[in-house]
Coordinates of C-alpha atoms and ligand atoms in Angstrom, one line a residue:
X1 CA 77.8 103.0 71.1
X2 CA 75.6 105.8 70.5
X3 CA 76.5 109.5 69.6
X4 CA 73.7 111.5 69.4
X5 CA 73.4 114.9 67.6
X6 CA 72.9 118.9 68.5
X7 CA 72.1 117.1 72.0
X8 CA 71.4 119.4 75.2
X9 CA 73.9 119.9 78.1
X10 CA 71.4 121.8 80.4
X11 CA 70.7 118.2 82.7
X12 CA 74.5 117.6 82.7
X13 CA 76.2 120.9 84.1
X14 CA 75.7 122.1 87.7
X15 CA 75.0 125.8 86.2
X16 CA 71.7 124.7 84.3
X17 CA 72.9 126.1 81.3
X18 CA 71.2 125.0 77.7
X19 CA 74.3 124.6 75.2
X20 CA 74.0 122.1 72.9
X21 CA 76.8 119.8 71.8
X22 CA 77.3 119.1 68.3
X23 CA 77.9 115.2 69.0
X24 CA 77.7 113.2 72.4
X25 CA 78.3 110.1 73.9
X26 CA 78.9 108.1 76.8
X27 CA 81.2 105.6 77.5
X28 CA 80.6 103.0 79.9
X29 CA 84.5 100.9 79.7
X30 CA 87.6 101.5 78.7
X31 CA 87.0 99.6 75.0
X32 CA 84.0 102.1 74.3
X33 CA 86.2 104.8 75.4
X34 CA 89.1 103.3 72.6
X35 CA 86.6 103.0 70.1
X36 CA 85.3 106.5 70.7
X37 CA 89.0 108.3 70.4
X38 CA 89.1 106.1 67.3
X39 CA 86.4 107.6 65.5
X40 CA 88.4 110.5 64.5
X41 CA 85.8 113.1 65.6
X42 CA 87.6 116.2 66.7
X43 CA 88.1 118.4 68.7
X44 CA 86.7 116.3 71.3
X45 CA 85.6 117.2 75.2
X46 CA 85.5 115.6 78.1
X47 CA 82.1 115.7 80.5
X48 CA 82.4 114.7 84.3
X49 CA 80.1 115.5 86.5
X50 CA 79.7 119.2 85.1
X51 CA 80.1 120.8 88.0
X52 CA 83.1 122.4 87.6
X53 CA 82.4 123.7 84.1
X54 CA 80.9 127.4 82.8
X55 CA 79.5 126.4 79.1
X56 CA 79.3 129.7 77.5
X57 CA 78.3 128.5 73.8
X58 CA 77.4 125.6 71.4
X59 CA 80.4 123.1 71.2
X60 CA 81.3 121.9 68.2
X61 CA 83.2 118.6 67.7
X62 CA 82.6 115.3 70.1
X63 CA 81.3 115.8 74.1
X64 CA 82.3 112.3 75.9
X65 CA 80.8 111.5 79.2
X66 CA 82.8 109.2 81.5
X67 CA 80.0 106.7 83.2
X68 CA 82.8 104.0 83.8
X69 CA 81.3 102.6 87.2
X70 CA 82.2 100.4 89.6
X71 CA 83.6 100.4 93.2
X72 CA 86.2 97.6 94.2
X73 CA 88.4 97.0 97.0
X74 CA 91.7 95.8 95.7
X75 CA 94.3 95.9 98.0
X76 CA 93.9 95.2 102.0
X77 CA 96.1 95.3 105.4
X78 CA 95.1 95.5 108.6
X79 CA 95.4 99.3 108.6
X80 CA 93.7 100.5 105.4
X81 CA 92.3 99.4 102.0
X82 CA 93.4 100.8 98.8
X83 CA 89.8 101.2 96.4
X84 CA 89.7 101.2 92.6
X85 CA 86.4 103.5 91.5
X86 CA 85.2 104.1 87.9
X87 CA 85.5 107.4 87.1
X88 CA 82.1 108.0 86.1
X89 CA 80.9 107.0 89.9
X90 CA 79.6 110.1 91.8
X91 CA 82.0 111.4 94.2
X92 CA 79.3 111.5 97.3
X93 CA 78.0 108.1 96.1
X94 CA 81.5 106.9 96.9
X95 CA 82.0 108.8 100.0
X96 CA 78.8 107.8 101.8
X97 CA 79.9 103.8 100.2
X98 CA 83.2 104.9 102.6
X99 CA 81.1 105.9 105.4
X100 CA 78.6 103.0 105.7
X101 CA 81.6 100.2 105.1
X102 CA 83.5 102.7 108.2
X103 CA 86.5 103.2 105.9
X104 CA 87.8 106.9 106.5
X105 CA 89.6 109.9 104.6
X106 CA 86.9 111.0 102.7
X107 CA 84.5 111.8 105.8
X108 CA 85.5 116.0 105.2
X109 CA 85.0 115.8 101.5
X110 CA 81.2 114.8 101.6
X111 CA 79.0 116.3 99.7
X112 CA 80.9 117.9 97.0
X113 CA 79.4 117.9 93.5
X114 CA 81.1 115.9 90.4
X115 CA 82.5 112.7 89.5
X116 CA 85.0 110.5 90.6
X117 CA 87.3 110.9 87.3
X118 CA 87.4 114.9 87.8
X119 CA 88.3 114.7 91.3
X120 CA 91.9 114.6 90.6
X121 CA 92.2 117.3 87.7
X122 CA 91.5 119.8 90.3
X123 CA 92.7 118.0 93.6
X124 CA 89.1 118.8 95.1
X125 CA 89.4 120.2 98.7
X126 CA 87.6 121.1 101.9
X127 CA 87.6 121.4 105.1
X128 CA 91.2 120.7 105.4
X129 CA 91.6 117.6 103.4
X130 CA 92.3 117.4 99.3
X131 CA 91.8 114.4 97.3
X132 CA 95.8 114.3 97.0
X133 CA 95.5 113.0 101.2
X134 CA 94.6 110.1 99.6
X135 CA 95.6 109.4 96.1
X136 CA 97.4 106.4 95.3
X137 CA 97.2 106.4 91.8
X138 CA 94.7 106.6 88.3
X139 CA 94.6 105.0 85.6
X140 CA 93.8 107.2 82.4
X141 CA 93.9 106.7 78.4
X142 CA 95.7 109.0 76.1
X143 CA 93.6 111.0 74.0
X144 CA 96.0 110.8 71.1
X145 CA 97.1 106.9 71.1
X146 CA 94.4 105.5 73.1
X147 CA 96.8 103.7 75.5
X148 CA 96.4 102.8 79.0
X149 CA 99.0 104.8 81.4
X150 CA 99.4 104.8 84.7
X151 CA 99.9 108.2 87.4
X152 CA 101.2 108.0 90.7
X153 CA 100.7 110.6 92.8
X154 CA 103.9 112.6 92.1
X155 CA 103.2 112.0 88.5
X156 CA 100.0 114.1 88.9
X157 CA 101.6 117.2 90.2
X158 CA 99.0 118.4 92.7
X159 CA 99.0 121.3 93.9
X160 CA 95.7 124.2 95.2
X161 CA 93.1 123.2 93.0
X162 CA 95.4 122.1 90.6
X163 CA 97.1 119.1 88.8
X164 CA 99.1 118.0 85.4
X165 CA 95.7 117.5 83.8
X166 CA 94.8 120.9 84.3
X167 CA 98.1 122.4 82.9
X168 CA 100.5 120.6 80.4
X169 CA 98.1 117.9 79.7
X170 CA 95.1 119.4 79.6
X171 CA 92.4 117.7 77.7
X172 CA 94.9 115.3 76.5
X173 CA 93.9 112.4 79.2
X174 CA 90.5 110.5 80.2
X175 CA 90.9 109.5 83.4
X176 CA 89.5 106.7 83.6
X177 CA 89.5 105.0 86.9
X178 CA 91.1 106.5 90.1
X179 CA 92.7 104.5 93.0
X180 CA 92.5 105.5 96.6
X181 CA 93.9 104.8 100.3
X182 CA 91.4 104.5 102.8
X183 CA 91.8 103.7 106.6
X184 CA 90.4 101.1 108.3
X185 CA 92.2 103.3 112.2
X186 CA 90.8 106.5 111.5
X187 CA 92.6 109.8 111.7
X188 CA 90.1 112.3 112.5
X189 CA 90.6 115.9 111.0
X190 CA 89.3 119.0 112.8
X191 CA 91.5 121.3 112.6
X192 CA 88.8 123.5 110.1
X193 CA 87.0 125.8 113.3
X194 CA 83.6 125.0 112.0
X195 CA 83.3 121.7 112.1
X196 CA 85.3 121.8 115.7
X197 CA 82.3 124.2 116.5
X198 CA 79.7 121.9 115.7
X199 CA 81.3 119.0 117.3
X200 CA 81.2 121.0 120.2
X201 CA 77.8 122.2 120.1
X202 CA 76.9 118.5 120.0
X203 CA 78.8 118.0 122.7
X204 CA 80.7 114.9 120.7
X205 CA 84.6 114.4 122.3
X206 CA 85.2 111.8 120.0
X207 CA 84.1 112.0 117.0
X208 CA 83.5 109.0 114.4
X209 CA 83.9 109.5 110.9
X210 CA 80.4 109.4 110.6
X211 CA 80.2 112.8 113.0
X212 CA 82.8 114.6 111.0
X213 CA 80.6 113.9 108.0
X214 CA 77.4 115.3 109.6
X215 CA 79.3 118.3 110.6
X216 CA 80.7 118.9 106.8
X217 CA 77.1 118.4 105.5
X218 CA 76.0 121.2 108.0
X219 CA 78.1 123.2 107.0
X220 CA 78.3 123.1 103.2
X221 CA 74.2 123.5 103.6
X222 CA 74.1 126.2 105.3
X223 CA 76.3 128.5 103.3
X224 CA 76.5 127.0 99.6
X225 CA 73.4 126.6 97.2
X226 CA 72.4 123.6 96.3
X227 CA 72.8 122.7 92.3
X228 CA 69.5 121.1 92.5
X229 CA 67.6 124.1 93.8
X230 CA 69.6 127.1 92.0
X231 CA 72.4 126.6 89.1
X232 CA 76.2 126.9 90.3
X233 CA 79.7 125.2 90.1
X234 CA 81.0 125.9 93.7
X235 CA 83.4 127.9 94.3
X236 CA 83.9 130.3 90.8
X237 CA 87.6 131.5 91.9
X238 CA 90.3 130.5 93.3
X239 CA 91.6 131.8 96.3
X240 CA 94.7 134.2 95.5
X241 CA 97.8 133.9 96.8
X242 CA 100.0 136.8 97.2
X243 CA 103.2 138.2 98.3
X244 CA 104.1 139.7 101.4
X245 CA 104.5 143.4 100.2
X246 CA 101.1 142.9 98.5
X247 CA 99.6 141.8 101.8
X248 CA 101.2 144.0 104.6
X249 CA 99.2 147.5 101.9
X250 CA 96.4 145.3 101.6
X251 CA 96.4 145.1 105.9
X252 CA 97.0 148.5 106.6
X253 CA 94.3 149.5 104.5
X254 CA 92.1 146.5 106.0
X255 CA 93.2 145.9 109.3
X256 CA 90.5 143.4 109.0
X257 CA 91.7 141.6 106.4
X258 CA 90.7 137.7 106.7
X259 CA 94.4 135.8 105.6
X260 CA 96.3 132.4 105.9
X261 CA 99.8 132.8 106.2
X262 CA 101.4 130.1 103.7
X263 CA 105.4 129.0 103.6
X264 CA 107.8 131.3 101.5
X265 CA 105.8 134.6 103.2
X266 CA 102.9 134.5 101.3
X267 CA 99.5 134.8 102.0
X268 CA 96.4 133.3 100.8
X269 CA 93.4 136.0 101.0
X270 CA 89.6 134.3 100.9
X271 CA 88.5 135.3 97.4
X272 CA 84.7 135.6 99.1
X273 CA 86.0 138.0 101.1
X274 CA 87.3 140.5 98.1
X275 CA 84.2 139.5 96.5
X276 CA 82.0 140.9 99.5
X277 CA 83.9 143.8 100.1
X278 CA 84.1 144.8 96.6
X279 CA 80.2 144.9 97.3
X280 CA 79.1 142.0 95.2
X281 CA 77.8 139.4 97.4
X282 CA 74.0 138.6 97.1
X283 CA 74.0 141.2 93.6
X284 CA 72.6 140.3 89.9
X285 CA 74.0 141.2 86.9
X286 CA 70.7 139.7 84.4
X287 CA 70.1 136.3 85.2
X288 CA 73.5 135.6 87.0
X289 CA 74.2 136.1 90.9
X290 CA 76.8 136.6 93.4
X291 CA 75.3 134.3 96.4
X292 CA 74.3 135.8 99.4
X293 CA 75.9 133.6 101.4
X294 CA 79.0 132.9 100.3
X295 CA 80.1 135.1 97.2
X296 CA 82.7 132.9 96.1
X297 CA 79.9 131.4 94.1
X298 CA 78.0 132.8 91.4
X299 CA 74.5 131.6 90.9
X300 CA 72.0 130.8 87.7
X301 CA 68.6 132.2 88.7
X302 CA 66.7 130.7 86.4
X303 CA 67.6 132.6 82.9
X304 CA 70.8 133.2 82.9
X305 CA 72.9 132.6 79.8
X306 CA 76.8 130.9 80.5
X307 CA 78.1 134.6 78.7
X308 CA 75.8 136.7 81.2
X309 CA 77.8 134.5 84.1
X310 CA 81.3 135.3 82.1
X311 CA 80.4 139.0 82.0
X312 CA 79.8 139.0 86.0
X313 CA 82.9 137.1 86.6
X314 CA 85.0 139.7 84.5
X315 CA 82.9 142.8 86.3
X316 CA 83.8 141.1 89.7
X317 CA 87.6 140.7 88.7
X318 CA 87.7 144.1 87.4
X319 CA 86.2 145.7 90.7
X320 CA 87.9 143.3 93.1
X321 CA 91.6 144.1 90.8
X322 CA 90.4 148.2 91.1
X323 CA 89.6 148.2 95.0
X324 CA 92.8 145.7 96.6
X325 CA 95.0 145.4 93.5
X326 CA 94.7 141.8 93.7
X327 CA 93.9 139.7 90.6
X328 CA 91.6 136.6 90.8
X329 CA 91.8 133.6 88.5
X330 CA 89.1 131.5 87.8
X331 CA 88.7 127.8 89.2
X332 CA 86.1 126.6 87.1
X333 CA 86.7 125.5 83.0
X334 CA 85.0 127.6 81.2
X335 CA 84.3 126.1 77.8
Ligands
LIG401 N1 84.3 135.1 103.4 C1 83.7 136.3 103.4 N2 82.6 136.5 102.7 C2 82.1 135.5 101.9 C3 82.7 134.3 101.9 C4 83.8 134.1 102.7 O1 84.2 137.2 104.1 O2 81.1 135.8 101.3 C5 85.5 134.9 104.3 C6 85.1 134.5 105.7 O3 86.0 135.2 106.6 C7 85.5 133.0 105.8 C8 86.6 132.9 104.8 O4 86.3 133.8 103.8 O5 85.9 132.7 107.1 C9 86.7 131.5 104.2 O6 85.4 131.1 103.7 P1 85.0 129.5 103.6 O7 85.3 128.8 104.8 O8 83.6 129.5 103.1 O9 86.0 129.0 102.5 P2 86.5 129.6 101.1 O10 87.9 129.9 101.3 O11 85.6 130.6 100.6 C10 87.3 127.2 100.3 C11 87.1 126.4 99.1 C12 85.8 125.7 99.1 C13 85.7 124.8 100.4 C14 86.0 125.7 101.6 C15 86.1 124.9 102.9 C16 88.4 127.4 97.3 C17 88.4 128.2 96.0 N3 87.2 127.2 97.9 O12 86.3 128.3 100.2 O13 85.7 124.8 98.0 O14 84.5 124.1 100.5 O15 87.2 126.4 101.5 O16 87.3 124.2 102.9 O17 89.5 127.1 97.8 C18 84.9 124.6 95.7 O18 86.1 124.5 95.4 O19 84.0 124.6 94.9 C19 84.6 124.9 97.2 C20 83.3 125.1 97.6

């Protein structure tokens, strides 16, 4: 195995943003991964697909990047399969391998950026399906002992945009191959307006997998930039939940106020919607952006620097805590 030196992130984080790290590798298996834990080399930092990641200066220490490939159907009834995947696989790879083999449940996640392996350490979600839908289990080796251990989903403690390997054991597992539960019946969700919009547009009263797809990949193109064109991670913040004292002065200053009502009276505000009427969306701050179509996300146009991207996020907090009281909390890592 190879570990390269003072070697460039830019290619391998959805912001564009050049930091180097003091010593890389890949691992392509679980024994290269052993062997790599083994070396001794820390502190040491796991890469996925880097698109959930704000790199604001030179790491020191050992970068790993999970390319563990491999998609295998391992379990089948006449219902559904249960499929093993590598944790270095792309997520869309796997999700169009779903869609042309007509196995269901990952039809309204298409087309989100990152790896396999990350999915779970932040229960991706959209469009009214997370990854936890369809979890059955993942397989992932300790940091400290280099064993093999099994998660099932309870074990993972999902929650919005969060899991155990976000909180207690954070950086202290590789996931290294995730297991999930896909349908062979499909149940179709449209219960996200959009989609249901385009659908009808289209005039489709039944919808295949296939449609519900199409209709994600609409959307998602018409309002989020893609990484390819112009440097982001998705969605910067999460979407902040508050209480219902917090939200009935935040209404009757806003009667317009865009909410979802959640269980135990709280509410979950649209972060993009603080952000835009804090008066950020489509503004620069140096290099780094608010998008002007969804300010959720904060852009690289061209030159920015990972700090530059830091400062806006804490300008945008600031402004957004001054004008509705209510704090936000980043979604992305920021290293
Ligand atoms: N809105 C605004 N202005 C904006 C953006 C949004 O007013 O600039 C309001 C609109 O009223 C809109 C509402 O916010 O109806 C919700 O917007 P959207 O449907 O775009 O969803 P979101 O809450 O901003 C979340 C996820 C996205 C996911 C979409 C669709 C989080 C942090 N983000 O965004 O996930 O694609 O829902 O399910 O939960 C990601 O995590 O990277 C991501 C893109």
């Amino acid at each position: 195995m190879v570990i390269k030196h003072y070697y460039s992130l830019r290619k391998l984080n959805t912001f564009g943003l050049d930091v180097n790290a003091e010593k890389f590798a890949e691992f392509h298996s679980e024994a290269d991964l052993q062997s790599l834990l083994n070396a001794g080399i820390r502190p040491i930092r796991i890469l996925g697909g880097g698109s959930n990641l704000l790199l604001t200066e030179n790491l020191t220490g050992l970068i790993i990047k999970n390319e563990i490939k491999g998609i295998k159907i391992i379990a089948e009834t006449e219902g559904e399969i249960i499929v093993s995947i590598g944790g270095g696989e792309v997520w869309h790879e796997l999700v169009l391998w779903a869609l042309e083999n007509n196995y269901g449940g990952l039809e309204n996640l298409s087309l989100i950026p990152g790896s396999v392996g990350a999915a779970p350490i932040q229960n991706i979600g959209a469009y009214g399906v997370e990854l936890k839908d369809i979890f059955q289990r993942l397989e992932a080796v300790s940091v400290d002992s280099g064993k093999i251990k099994t998660f099932d989903k309870e074990a993972c403690q999902f929650g919005y945009r969060m899991s155990i390997f976000k909180n207690e054991l954070k950086g202290k597992y590789v996931i290294t191959r995730v297991h999930l539960r896909l349908t062979k019946k499909h149940e179709i969700n449209i219960e996200y307006g959009a989609i249901r919009n385009i659908l009808t547009s289209k005039k489709i009263i039944n919808p295949t997998i296939q449609d519900v797809s199409e209709a994600v990949i609409e959307i998602r193109q018409s309002k989020l930039p893609d990484p390819e064109e112009i440097g982001n991670s998705g969605s910067f913040f999460k979407n902040p939940v508050i209480s219902k004292g917090q939200f009935q002065r935040l209404e009757k200053e806003n009667p317009e106020v865009v909410y979802y009502k959640l269980e135990n009276d709280q509410y979950k505000i649209p972060a993009g919607w603080l952000i835009e009427k804090a008066g950020w969306k489509g503004k620069r701050m140096g290099g780094a952006g608010c998008h002007e179509k969804q300010a959720l996300v904060l852009v690289n146009h061209g030159n920015a620097t990972g700090t530059e991207i830091r400062n806006l996020a804490n300008k945008i907090q600031y402004d957004v805590m001054e004008k509705f009281g209510v704090g936000l909390i980043p979604e992305v890592n920021i290293w």
